[in-house]
Short mmCIF file of C-alpha atoms in Angstrom, two decimals:
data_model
loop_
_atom_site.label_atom_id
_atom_site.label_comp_id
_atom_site.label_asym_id
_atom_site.label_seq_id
_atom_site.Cartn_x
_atom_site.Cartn_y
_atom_site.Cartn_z
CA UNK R 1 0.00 0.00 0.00
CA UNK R 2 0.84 4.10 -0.76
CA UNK R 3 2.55 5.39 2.30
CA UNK R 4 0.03 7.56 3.67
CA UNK R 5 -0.19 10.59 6.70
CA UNK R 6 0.19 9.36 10.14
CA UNK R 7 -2.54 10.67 12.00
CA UNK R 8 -0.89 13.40 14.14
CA UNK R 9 -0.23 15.42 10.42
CA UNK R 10 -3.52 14.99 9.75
CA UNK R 11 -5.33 18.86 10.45
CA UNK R 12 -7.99 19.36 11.96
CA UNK R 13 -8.82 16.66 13.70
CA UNK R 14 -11.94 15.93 12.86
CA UNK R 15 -14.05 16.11 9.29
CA UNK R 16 -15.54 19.29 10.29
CA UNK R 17 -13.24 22.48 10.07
CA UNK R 18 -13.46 24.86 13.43
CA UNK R 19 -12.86 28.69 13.58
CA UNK R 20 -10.11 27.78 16.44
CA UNK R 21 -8.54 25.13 13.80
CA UNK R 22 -7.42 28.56 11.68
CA UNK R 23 -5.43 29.66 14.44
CA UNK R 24 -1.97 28.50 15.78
CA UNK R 25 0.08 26.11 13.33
CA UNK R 26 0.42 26.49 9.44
CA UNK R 27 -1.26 23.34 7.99
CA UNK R 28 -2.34 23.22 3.72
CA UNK R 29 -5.75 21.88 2.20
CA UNK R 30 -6.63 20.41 -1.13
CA UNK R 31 -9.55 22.00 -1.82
CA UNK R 32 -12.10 22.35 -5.40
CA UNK R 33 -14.14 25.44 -4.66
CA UNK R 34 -16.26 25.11 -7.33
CA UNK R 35 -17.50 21.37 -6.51
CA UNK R 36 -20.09 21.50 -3.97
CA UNK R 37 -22.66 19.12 -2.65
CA UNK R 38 -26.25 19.66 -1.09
CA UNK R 39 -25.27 18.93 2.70
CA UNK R 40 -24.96 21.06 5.54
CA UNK R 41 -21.16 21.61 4.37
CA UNK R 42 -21.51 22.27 0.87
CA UNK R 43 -17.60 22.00 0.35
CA UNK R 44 -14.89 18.93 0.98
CA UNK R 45 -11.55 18.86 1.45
CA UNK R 46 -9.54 15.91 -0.12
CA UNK R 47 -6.38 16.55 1.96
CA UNK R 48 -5.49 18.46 5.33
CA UNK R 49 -2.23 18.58 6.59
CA UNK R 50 0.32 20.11 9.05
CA UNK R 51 2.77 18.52 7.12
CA UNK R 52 4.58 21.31 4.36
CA UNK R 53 4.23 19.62 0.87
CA UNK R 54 7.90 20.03 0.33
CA UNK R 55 8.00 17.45 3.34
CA UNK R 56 4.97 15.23 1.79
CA UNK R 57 7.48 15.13 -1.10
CA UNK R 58 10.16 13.98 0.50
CA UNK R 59 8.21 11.43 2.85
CA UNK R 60 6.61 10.18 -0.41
CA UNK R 61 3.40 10.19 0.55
CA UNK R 62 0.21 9.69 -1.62
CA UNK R 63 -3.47 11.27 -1.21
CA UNK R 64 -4.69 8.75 -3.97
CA UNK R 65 -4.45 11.26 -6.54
CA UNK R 66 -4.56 9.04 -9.69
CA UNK R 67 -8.46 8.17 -7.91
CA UNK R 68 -9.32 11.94 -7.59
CA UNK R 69 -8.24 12.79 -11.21
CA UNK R 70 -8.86 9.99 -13.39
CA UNK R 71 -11.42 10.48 -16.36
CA UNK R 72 -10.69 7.65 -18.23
CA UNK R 73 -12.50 4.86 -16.92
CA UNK R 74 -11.97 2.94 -19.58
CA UNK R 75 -8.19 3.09 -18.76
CA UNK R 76 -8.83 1.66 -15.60
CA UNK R 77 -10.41 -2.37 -14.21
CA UNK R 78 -12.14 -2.68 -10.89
CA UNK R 79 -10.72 -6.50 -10.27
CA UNK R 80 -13.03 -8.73 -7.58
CA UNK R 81 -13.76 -12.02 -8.21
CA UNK R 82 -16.95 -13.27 -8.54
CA UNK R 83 -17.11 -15.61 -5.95
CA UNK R 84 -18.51 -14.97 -2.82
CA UNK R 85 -19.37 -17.67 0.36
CA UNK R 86 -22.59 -19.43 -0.04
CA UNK R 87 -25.31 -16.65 0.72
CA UNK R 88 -27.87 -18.67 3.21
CA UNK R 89 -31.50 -17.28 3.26
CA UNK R 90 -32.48 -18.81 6.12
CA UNK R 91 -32.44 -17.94 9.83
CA UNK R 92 -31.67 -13.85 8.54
CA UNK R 93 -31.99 -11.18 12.08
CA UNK R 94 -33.11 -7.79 11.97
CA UNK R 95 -30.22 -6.67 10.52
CA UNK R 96 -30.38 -8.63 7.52
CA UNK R 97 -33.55 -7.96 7.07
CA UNK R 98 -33.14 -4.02 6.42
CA UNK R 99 -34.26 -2.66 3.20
CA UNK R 100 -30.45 -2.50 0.89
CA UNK R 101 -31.23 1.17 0.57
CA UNK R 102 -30.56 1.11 4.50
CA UNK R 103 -27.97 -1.28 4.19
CA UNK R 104 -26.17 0.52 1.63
CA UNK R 105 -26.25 3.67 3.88
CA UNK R 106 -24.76 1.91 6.70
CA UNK R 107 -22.06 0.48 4.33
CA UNK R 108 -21.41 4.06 2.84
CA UNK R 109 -20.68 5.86 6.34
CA UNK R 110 -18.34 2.98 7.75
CA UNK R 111 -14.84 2.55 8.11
CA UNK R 112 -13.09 -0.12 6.26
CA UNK R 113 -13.17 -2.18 9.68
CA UNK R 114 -16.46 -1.39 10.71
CA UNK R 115 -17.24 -2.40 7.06
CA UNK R 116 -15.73 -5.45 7.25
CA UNK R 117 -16.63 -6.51 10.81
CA UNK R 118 -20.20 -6.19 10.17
CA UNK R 119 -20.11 -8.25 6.80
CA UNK R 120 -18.59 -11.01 8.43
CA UNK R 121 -21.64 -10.82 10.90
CA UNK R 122 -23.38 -13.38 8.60
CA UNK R 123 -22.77 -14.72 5.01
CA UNK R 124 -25.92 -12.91 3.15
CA UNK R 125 -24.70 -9.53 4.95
CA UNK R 126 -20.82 -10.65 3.25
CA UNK R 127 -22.49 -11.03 0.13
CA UNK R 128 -24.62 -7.81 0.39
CA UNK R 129 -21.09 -5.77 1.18
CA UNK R 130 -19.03 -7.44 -1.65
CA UNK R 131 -22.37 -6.25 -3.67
CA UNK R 132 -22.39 -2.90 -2.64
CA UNK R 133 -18.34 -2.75 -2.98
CA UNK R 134 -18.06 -3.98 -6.64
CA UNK R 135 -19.22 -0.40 -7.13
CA UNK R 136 -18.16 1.47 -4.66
CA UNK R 137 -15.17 3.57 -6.56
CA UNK R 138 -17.79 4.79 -8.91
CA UNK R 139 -20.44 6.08 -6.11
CA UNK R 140 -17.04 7.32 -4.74
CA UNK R 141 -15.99 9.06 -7.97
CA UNK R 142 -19.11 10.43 -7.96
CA UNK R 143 -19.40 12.95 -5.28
CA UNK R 144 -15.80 13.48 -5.31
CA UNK R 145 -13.67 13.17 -8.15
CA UNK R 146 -11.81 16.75 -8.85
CA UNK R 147 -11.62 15.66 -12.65
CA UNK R 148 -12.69 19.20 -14.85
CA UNK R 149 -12.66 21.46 -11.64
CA UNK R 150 -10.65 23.80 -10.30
CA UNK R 151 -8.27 22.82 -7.67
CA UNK R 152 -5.71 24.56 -5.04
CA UNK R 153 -3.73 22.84 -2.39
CA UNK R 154 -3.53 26.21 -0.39
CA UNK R 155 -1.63 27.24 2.73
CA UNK R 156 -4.20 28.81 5.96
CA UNK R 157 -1.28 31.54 6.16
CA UNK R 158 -2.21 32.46 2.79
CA UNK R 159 -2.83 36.03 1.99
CA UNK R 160 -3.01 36.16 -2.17
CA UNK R 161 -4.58 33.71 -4.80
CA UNK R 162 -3.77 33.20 -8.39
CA UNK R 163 -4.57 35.53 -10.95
CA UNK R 164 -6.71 32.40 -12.35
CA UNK R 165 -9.38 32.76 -9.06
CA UNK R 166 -9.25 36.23 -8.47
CA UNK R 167 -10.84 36.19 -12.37
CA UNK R 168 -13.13 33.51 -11.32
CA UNK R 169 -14.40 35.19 -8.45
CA UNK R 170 -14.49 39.00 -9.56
CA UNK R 171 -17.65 39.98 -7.47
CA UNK R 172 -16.53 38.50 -4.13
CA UNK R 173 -12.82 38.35 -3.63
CA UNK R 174 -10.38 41.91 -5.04
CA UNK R 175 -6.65 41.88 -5.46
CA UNK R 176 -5.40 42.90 -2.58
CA UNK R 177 -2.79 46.18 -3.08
CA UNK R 178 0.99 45.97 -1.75
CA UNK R 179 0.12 47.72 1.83
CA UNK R 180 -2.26 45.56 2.23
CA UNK R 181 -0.15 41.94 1.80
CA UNK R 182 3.02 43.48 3.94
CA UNK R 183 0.66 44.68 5.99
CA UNK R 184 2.08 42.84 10.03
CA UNK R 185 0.20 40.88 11.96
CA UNK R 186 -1.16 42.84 14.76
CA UNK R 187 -0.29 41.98 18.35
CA UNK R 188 -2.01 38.33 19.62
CA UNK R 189 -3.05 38.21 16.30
CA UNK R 190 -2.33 34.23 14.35
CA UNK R 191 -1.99 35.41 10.92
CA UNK R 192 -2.71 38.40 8.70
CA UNK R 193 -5.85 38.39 7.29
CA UNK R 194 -6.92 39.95 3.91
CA UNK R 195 -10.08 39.16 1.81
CA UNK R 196 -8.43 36.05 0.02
CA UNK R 197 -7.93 34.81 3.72
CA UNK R 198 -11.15 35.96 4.09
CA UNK R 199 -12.44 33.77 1.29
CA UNK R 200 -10.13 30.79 2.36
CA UNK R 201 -11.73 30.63 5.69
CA UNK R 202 -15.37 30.70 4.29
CA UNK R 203 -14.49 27.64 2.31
CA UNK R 204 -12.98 25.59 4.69
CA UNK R 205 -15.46 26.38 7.56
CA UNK R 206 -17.96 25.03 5.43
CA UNK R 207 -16.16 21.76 4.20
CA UNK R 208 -15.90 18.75 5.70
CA UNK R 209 -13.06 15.93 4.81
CA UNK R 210 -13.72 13.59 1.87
CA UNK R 211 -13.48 9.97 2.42
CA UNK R 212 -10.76 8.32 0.49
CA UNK R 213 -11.68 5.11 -1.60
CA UNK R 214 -11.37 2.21 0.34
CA UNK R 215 -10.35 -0.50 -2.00
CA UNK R 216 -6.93 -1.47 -0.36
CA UNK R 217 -7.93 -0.37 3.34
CA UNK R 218 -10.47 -3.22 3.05
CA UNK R 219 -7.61 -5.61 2.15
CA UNK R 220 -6.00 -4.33 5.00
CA UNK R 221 -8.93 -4.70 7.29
CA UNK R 222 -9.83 -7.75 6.10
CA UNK R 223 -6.31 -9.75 6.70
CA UNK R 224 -6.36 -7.85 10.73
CA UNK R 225 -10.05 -9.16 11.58
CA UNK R 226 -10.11 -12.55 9.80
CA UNK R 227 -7.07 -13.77 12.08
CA UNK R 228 -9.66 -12.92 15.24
CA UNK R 229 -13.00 -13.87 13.50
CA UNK R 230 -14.01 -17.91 13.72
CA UNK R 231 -13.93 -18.26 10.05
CA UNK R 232 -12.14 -21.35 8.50
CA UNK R 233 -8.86 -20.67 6.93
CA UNK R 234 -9.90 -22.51 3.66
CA UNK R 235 -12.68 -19.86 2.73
CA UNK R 236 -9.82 -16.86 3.35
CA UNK R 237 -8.60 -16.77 -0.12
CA UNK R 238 -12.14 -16.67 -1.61
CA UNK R 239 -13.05 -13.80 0.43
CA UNK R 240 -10.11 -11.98 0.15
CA UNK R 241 -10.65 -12.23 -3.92
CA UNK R 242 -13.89 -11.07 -3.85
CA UNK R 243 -12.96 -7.35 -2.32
CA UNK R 244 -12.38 -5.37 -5.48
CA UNK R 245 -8.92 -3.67 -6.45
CA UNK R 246 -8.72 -1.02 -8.97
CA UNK R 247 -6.19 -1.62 -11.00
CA UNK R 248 -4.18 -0.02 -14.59
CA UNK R 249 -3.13 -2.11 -17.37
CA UNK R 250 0.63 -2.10 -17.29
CA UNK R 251 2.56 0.38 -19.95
CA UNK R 252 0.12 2.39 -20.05
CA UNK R 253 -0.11 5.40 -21.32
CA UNK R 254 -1.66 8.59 -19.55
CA UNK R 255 -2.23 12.55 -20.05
CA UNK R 256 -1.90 14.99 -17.47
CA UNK R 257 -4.46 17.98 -18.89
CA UNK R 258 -4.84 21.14 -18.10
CA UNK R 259 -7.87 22.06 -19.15
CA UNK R 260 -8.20 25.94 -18.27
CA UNK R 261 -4.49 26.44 -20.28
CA UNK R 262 -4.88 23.73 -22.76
CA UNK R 263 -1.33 22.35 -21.23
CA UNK R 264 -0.80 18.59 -21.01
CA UNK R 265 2.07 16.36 -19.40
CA UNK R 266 2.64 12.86 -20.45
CA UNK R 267 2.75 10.22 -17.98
CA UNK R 268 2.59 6.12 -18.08
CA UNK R 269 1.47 3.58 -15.22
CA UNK R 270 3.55 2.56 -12.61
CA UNK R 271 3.69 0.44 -9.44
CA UNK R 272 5.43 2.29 -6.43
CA UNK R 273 7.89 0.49 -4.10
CA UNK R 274 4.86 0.86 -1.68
CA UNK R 275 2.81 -1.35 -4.08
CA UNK R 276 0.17 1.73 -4.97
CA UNK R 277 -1.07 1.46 -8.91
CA UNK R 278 -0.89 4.99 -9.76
CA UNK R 279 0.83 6.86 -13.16
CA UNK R 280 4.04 9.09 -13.33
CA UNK R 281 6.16 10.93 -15.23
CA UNK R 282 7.23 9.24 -18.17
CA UNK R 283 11.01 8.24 -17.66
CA UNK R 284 10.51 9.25 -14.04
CA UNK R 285 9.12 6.41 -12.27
CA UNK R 286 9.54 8.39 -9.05
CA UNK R 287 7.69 11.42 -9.94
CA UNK R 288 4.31 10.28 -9.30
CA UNK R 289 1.15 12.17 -9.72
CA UNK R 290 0.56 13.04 -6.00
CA UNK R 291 4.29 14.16 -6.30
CA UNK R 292 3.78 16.05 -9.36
CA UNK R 293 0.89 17.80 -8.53
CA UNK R 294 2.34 19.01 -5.69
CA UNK R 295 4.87 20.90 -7.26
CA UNK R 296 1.77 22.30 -9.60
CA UNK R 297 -0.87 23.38 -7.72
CA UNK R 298 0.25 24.28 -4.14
CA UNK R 299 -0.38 27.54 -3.61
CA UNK R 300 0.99 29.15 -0.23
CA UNK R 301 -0.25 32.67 -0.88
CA UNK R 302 2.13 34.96 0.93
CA UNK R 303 2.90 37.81 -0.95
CA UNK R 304 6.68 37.01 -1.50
CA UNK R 305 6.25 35.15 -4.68
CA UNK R 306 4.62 35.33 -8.07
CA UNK R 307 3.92 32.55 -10.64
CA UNK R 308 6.84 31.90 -12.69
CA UNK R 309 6.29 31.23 -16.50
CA UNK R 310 7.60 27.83 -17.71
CA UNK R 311 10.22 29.37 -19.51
CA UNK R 312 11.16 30.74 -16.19
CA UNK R 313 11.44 27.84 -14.40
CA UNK R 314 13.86 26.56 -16.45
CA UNK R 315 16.14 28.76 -14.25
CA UNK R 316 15.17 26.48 -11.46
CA UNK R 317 18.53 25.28 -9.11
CA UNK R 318 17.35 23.50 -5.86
CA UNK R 319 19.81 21.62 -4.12
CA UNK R 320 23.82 21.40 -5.78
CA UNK R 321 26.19 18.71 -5.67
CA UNK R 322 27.96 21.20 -3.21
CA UNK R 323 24.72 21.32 -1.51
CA UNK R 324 24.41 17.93 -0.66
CA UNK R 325 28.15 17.71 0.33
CA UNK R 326 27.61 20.23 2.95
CA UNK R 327 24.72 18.43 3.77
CA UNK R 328 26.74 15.46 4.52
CA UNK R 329 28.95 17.33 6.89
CA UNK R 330 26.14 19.43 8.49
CA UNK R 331 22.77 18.54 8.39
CA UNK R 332 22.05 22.24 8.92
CA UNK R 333 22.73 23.02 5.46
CA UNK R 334 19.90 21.01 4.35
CA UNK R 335 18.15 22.87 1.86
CA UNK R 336 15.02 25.25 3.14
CA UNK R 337 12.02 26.28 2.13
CA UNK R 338 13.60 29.07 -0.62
CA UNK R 339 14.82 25.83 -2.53
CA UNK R 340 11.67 24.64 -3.15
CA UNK R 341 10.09 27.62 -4.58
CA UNK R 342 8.68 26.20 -7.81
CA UNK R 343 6.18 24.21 -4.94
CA UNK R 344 5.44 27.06 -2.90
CA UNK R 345 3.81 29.03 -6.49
CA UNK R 346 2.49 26.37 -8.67
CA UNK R 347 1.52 27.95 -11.89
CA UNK R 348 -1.12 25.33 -12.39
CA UNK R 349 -3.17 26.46 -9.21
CA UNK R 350 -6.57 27.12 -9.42
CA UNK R 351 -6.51 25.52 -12.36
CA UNK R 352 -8.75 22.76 -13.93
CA UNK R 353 -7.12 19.12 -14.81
CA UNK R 354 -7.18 15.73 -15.86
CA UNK R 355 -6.00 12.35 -15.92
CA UNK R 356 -6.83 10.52 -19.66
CA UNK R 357 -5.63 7.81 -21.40
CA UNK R 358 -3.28 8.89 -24.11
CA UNK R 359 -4.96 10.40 -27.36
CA UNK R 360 -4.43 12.71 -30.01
CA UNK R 361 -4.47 16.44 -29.48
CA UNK R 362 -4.88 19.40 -32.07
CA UNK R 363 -2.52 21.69 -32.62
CA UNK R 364 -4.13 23.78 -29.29
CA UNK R 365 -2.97 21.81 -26.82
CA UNK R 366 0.98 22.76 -25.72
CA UNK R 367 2.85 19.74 -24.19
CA UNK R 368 4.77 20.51 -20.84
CA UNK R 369 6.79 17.10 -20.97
CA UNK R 370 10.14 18.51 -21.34
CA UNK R 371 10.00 21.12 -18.84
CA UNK R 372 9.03 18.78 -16.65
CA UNK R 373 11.87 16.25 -17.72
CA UNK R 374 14.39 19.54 -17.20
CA UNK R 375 13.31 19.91 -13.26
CA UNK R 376 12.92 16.88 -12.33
CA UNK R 377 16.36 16.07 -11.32
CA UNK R 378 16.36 19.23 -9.79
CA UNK R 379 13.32 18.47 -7.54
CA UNK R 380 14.97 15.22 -7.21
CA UNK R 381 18.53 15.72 -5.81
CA UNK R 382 16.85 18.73 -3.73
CA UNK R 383 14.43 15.93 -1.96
CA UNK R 384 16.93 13.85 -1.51
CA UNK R 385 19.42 16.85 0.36
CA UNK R 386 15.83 17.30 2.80
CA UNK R 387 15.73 13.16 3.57
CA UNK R 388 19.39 13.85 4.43
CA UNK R 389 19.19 16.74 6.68
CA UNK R 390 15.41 15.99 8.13
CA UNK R 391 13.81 13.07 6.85
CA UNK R 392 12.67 9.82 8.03
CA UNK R 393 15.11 6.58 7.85
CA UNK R 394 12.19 5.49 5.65
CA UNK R 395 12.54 8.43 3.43
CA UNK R 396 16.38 8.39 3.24
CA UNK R 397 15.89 4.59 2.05
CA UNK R 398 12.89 5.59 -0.37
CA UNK R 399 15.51 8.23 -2.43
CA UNK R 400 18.52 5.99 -2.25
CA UNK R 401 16.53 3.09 -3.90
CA UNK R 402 15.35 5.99 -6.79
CA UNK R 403 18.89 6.98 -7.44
CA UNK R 404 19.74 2.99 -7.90
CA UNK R 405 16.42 2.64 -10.00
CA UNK R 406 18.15 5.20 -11.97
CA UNK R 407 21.22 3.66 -12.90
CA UNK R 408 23.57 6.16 -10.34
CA UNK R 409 24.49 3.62 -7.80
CA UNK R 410 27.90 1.84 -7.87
CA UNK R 411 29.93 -0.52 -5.81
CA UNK R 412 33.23 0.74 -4.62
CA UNK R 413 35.88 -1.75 -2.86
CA UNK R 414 37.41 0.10 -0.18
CA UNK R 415 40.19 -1.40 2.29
CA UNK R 416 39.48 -1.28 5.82
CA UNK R 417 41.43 -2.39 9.00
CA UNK R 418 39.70 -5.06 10.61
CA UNK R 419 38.90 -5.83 14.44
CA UNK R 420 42.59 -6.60 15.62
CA UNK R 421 43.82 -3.09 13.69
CA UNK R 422 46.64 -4.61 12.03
CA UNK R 423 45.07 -6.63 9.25
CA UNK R 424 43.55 -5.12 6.38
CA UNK R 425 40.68 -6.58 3.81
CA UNK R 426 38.36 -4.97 1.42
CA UNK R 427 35.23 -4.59 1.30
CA UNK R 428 32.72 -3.41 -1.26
CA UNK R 429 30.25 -0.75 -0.81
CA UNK R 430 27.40 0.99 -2.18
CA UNK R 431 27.81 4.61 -3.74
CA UNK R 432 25.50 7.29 -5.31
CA UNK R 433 27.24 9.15 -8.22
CA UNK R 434 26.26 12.55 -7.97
CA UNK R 435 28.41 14.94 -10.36
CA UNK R 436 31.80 13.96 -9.17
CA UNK R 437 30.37 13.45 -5.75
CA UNK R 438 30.50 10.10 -4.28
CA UNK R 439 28.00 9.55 -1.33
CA UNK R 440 27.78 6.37 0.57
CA UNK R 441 24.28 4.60 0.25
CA UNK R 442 24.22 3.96 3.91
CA UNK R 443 20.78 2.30 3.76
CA UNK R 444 21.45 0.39 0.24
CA UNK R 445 24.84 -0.84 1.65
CA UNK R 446 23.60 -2.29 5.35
CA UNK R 447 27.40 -1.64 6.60
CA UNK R 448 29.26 0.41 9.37
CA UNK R 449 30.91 2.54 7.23
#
């Protein structure tokens, strides 16, 4: 499964948004202000996080973004097999006697192991769930899909938006002038706040968090409750089957489109080390879509930075080969927030997009490919200098396996004293070739060194 958010990043708390949850702590939000539902919050959040998305980067997590942005469905196979245990008729309670429509409900609003647990209640209730599961990524996709909509992942510190929303929303939020964005925070005051806060807060008081699709979390669930439930061991496979998977043909190819700049990016399917099926940047197995979009649409609003052209961001630097040897020495020199600066602006924010399988395009469409091909080693070796400096062990494992993926790791003998100090042997060990930089692979390589 995708490495996901443990739950102390996750922000706020709860699926509701509080006034007191603006205040204190920086945290971002994936949000599609011009989806909205008929509930009592008309607005949803996909993602909410403490966590900085130059750190999501690094950490390599995934909010399931191939799910959120996928039109193609044709591109795609919900895989379940068709056989489910025996469904009984007799001897059915109360609860299996509900109308589906109720059953459905109850299905819809539970976790994956309060889903689980209560299918395994009886086998016409499992049979009912693996029912209502079979087509649960389309009820999903649905309500929440951000395919064709505009979309921001936007900092609560923000005090700007895009040029793109301030054009979509001409009668409710103005450009704020230059006094107004270096305007400091008054005394006991959290943040400075100017009608685009303004309009932030409105939208994320009235959203609550969207649920993500639960096709591997019931795997998950499934394999912790059936080693506690009485069920024999010889009906485990068969179950386990029947849960459906959505899954991409292999080699397949994908679009990235922006639909409000008639942009696209080409991508292909891969599998991550973490086993998630999503699609990446073609030659870049690394740079997912979660990953990509991050450096796209983020958006953190303060005033300091405008939206840099593509041709501009082919002055993009991040992190040197000197940079990561300082790194090395002192983990101080890491590289902060000013070297991820293509993140902190995305020029796609606010924008509409979509995932497609690969097609034609007239002569309107502009492709983005190479661009993206020029930064991405960029984005990558600067990633890699944060999982030096700050990451996790997990993370620092995550970028050394990319850089072997890539074809930059070497074995180097090197001779070494042994335990008495007077003989010497050699021993081989793992290196990633960075320029003319040579930097041990210390989780690769397993050794002491």
């Amino acid at each position: 499964m995708a490495h996901r958010q443990e739950t102390n990043y996750v922000f706020p708390k709860t699926s509701e948004c509080k006034p007191s949850d603006l205040d204190g702590f920086q945290w971002w939000a994936l949000l599609a202000p011009k989806k909205t539902d008929r509930t009592a919050r008309p607005y949803f959040r996909v993602q909410s996080s403490r966590m900085k998305p130059s750190y999501f980067c690094t950490e390599y997590r995934s909010f399931d973004a191939f799910k959120l942005f996928c039109n193609s469905l044709d591109g795609i196979k919900i895989q379940s097999s068709s056989s489910t245990m025996p469904h009984k008729l007799r001897g059915q309670s109360r609860l299996e006697r509900l109308p589906l429509e109720i059953l459905g409900l109850i299905f819809e609003v539970s976790e994956p192991d309060g889903f689980i647990a209560l299918s395994l209640c009886s086998q016409s209730l499992w049979a009912l769930a693996i029912n209502w599961a079979q087509n649960g990524y389309l009820r999903w996709r649905n309500a929440f899909s951000l395919a064709g909509t505009p979309v921001i992942y936007a900092s609560s510190y923000l005090k700007t938006l895009p040029q793109y929303l301030y054009d979509m929303y001409p009668k409710f939020v103005t450009e704020e002038t230059e006094e107004e964005v270096a305007a400091p925070r008054l005394y006991g005051q959290g943040r400075t706040v100017t009608r685009s806060t303004a309009w932030f807060n409105d939208i994320v008081l009235q959203s609550h968090l969207a649920p993500v699709p639960y096709d591997g979390l019931y795997v998950q669930s499934f394999e912790q409750i059936t080693s506690k439930a009485n069920i024999p061991f010889r009906l485990h496979k068969n179950m386990r089957s029947s849960l459906p998977i959505m899954t991409i043909e292999k080699g397949s190819k994908w679009l990235l489109r922006n639909l409000t700049n008639n942009e696209y990016i080409r991508m292909e399917s891969v599998m991550t080390t973490e086993g998630e099926v999503t699609v990446s940047h073609v030659g870049n197995s690394w740079l997912t879509l979660d990953m990509l979009l991050f450096c796209l649409i983020c958006w953190r609003g303060d005033g300091r930075q405008n939206t840099w052209s593509w041709e501009q961001l082919e002055g993009y630097v991040g992190m040197t080969e000197e940079g990561i040897d300082d790194t090395l020495h002192d983990p101080t020199y890491g590289p902060l927030d000013d070297k991820f600066w293509p993140i902190w602006a995305g020029n796609w924010a606010g924008h509409s997009l979509e995932v497609v399988t690969d097609r034609e395009l007239d002569s309107s469409w502009v492709d983005r490919t190479k661009s993206i091909e020029t930064l991405a080693p960029k984005m990558l070796l600067t990633m890699y200098g944060l999982a030096l400096a700050e990451g996790s062990p997990q993370a620092r494992h995550h970028w050394e396996s990319v850089f072997e993926q890539r074809g930059d790791v070497i074995d180097e003998e090197h001779e070494c004293y042994v335990s008495d100090g007077v003989t010497i042997e050699a021993k081989t060990h793992k290196k990633i070739v960075i320029g003319s930089l040579r930097v041990h692979a210390d989780c690769l390589c397993g050794c002491e060194l």
